[in-house]
Amino acid sequence: MTPEEMTKRVMEIKKIHDLTGVGLSAAKQALEEHGNFDKALEDMRLKGLAKAQSRTDKETDVGVIYSYTHNHRIGVLVEVNCETDFVAKTEDFLNFAKDIALQIAASKPLYITPADIPQSILDKDKDLLKQQALKEGISEDKLEKVIEGRLEKDISQTCLLKQVFNKDPQLTVEDLLQSLIATLGENIVIQRFARFELGQSQAQIYPIQNQQEH
């Protein structure tokens, strides 16, 4: 292997590690097994996701409440929970909480997951999208697919976990969360947040108080 190839391989190993949270040795082994960066990355993502999903039933009752302000005009409070005080104090966990606060400040999510959107809101959005599509002359046989596609795009903008991660457009916030769970070996949950912006009469708070429809 030439020095250039060696440098490229080291960079690919580090990138797989950064994107999935797996160890460097596991990333190296995946590259050697697959001989292809994209295939190795997908394999590690699937394994990391499986590991993360195995933790989802674990109780999370500790963590941090992280605060962030931007130019004294925007303020965010976000609660991120994990299983143990040990993990709550790690640099990776605290950096994640900071990244989530920055994401909320910049991208203004209304919900954390799509499941949090009230059905009445979804129905209203679908009706509006249908009316818009009909005005555009979209045929009946394509109507449902167009509506679902546009609704999915709206959800990707309003739901925190579905948003593109501002620091890395190759990841969603959910990808980042799953990677952290795989890395730290504990269930981690973004529990709630509040976003304040100067000049707005009300804070943007999730979960919305008295919201019952899920």
C-alpha positions as semicolon CSV with decimal commas, in nm:
position;residue;x (nm);y (nm);z (nm)
1;M;0,000;0,000;0,000
2;T;0,141;0,340;-0,100
3;P;0,173;0,623;0,154
4;E;-0,117;0,801;-0,022
5;E;-0,335;0,491;0,006
6;M;-0,236;0,448;0,370
7;T;-0,331;0,810;0,446
8;K;-0,665;0,766;0,269
9;R;-0,736;0,447;0,466
10;V;-0,658;0,616;0,799
11;M;-0,891;0,905;0,709
12;E;-1,168;0,661;0,613
13;I;-1,131;0,473;0,943
14;K;-1,156;0,799;1,137
15;K;-1,459;0,912;0,935
16;I;-1,644;0,585;1,000
17;H;-1,563;0,626;1,369
18;D;-1,689;0,986;1,372
19;L;-2,011;0,908;1,182
20;T;-2,112;0,591;1,369
21;G;-1,943;0,600;1,710
22;V;-1,784;0,255;1,666
23;G;-1,428;0,196;1,782
24;L;-1,137;0,261;1,549
25;S;-1,046;-0,108;1,545
26;A;-1,402;-0,203;1,445
27;A;-1,398;0,061;1,170
28;K;-1,066;-0,073;1,042
29;Q;-1,196;-0,431;1,044
30;A;-1,511;-0,329;0,855
31;L;-1,299;-0,161;0,585
32;E;-1,080;-0,468;0,554
33;E;-1,383;-0,699;0,530
34;H;-1,577;-0,492;0,276
35;G;-1,291;-0,326;0,090
36;N;-1,523;-0,030;0,030
37;F;-1,586;0,280;0,241
38;D;-1,961;0,309;0,170
39;K;-2,031;-0,058;0,245
40;A;-1,820;-0,050;0,561
41;L;-1,998;0,268;0,678
42;E;-2,343;0,115;0,620
43;D;-2,244;-0,203;0,804
44;M;-2,120;-0,008;1,107
45;R;-2,429;0,214;1,106
46;L;-2,655;-0,091;1,115
47;K;-2,456;-0,249;1,398
48;G;-2,452;0,078;1,589
49;L;-2,827;0,120;1,541
50;A;-2,892;-0,235;1,665
51;K;-2,682;-0,167;1,973
52;A;-2,860;0,162;2,036
53;Q;-3,205;0,008;1,996
54;S;-3,119;-0,256;2,255
55;R;-3,092;0,026;2,511
56;T;-3,421;0,203;2,439
57;D;-3,612;0,034;2,723
58;K;-3,355;0,139;2,984
59;E;-3,471;0,401;3,233
60;T;-3,321;0,749;3,195
61;D;-3,363;0,961;3,506
62;V;-3,033;1,151;3,525
63;G;-2,856;1,383;3,284
64;V;-2,820;1,757;3,234
65;I;-3,017;2,070;3,166
66;Y;-2,802;2,266;2,923
67;S;-2,842;2,639;2,863
68;Y;-2,725;2,840;2,562
69;T;-2,765;3,201;2,456
70;H;-2,682;3,358;2,120
71;N;-2,595;3,728;2,110
72;H;-2,829;3,786;2,405
73;R;-3,120;3,750;2,160
74;I;-3,191;3,376;2,156
75;G;-3,188;3,146;2,457
76;V;-3,233;2,770;2,481
77;L;-3,281;2,529;2,770
78;V;-3,271;2,161;2,685
79;E;-3,293;1,855;2,910
80;V;-3,099;1,550;2,795
81;N;-3,127;1,231;3,001
82;C;-2,916;0,918;3,036
83;E;-2,892;0,617;3,269
84;T;-2,603;0,706;3,502
85;D;-2,431;1,007;3,657
86;F;-2,102;0,877;3,521
87;V;-2,216;0,914;3,158
88;A;-2,387;1,246;3,233
89;K;-2,047;1,390;3,325
90;T;-1,857;1,266;3,020
91;E;-1,727;1,509;2,760
92;D;-1,913;1,327;2,479
93;F;-2,247;1,358;2,658
94;L;-2,199;1,724;2,749
95;N;-2,086;1,809;2,396
96;F;-2,399;1,638;2,263
97;A;-2,621;1,845;2,493
98;K;-2,444;2,159;2,371
99;D;-2,488;2,058;2,005
100;I;-2,860;1,998;2,062
101;A;-2,899;2,340;2,224
102;L;-2,723;2,501;1,926
103;Q;-2,945;2,303;1,686
104;I;-3,262;2,420;1,860
105;A;-3,142;2,781;1,861
106;A;-3,068;2,777;1,489
107;S;-3,336;2,546;1,346
108;K;-3,642;2,621;1,563
109;P;-3,794;2,269;1,592
110;L;-4,150;2,243;1,717
111;Y;-4,136;1,878;1,824
112;I;-3,875;1,617;1,911
113;T;-4,007;1,318;1,712
114;P;-4,278;1,276;1,444
115;A;-4,481;1,077;1,698
116;D;-4,514;1,397;1,904
117;I;-4,713;1,577;1,634
118;P;-5,085;1,583;1,721
119;Q;-5,300;1,397;1,467
120;S;-5,516;1,705;1,422
121;I;-5,209;1,901;1,306
122;L;-5,110;1,625;1,064
123;D;-5,462;1,611;0,920
124;K;-5,469;1,988;0,874
125;D;-5,128;1,988;0,703
126;K;-5,230;1,704;0,470
127;D;-5,546;1,894;0,372
128;L;-5,348;2,210;0,296
129;L;-5,092;2,015;0,094
130;K;-5,370;1,844;-0,099
131;Q;-5,532;2,175;-0,187
132;Q;-5,195;2,312;-0,299
133;A;-5,122;2,004;-0,512
134;L;-5,466;2,021;-0,678
135;K;-5,410;2,388;-0,764
136;E;-5,082;2,286;-0,927
137;G;-5,273;2,040;-1,146
138;I;-5,115;1,724;-1,006
139;S;-5,307;1,419;-1,125
140;E;-5,506;1,197;-0,887
141;D;-5,279;0,896;-0,940
142;K;-4,977;1,096;-0,818
143;L;-5,156;1,304;-0,556
144;E;-5,104;1,080;-0,251
145;K;-4,734;1,027;-0,322
146;V;-4,677;1,401;-0,367
147;I;-4,861;1,481;-0,042
148;E;-4,665;1,222;0,156
149;G;-4,336;1,348;0,014
150;R;-4,412;1,708;0,103
151;L;-4,539;1,611;0,448
152;E;-4,218;1,417;0,512
153;K;-4,019;1,726;0,413
154;D;-4,221;1,941;0,655
155;I;-4,163;1,688;0,933
156;S;-3,790;1,690;0,864
157;Q;-3,793;2,063;0,932
158;T;-4,020;2,074;1,239
159;C;-3,906;1,759;1,426
160;L;-3,570;1,788;1,599
161;L;-3,457;1,428;1,545
162;K;-3,537;1,441;1,172
163;Q;-3,355;1,769;1,110
164;V;-3,022;1,769;0,927
165;F;-2,750;1,817;1,188
166;N;-2,618;2,169;1,139
167;K;-2,254;2,074;1,200
168;D;-2,257;1,782;0,955
169;P;-2,512;1,770;0,669
170;Q;-2,440;1,399;0,621
171;L;-2,615;1,329;0,952
172;T;-2,956;1,388;1,100
173;V;-2,988;1,469;1,470
174;E;-3,126;1,118;1,512
175;D;-2,811;0,973;1,352
176;L;-2,604;1,173;1,599
177;L;-2,811;1,049;1,892
178;Q;-2,792;0,683;1,787
179;S;-2,416;0,713;1,740
180;L;-2,377;0,853;2,091
181;I;-2,589;0,574;2,241
182;A;-2,372;0,318;2,064
183;T;-2,054;0,491;2,181
184;L;-2,150;0,542;2,547
185;G;-2,351;0,222;2,586
186;E;-2,648;0,388;2,757
187;N;-2,993;0,497;2,651
188;I;-3,002;0,872;2,592
189;V;-3,317;1,079;2,549
190;I;-3,379;1,440;2,453
191;Q;-3,658;1,500;2,702
192;R;-3,775;1,859;2,658
193;F;-3,667;2,205;2,554
194;A;-3,759;2,572;2,565
195;R;-3,650;2,832;2,310
196;F;-3,671;3,205;2,379
197;E;-3,627;3,479;2,120
198;L;-3,612;3,849;2,196
199;G;-3,927;4,030;2,091
200;Q;-4,151;3,722;2,086
201;S;-4,432;3,734;2,337
202;Q;-4,420;3,361;2,416
203;A;-4,142;3,109;2,452
204;Q;-4,140;2,806;2,225
205;I;-4,169;2,512;2,465
206;Y;-4,171;2,138;2,408
207;P;-4,360;1,944;2,528
208;I;-4,640;2,192;2,470
209;Q;-4,832;2,246;2,791
210;N;-5,171;2,076;2,804
211;Q;-5,105;1,907;2,470
212;Q;-5,299;1,581;2,486
213;E;-5,322;1,467;2,125
214;H;-5,046;1,228;2,024
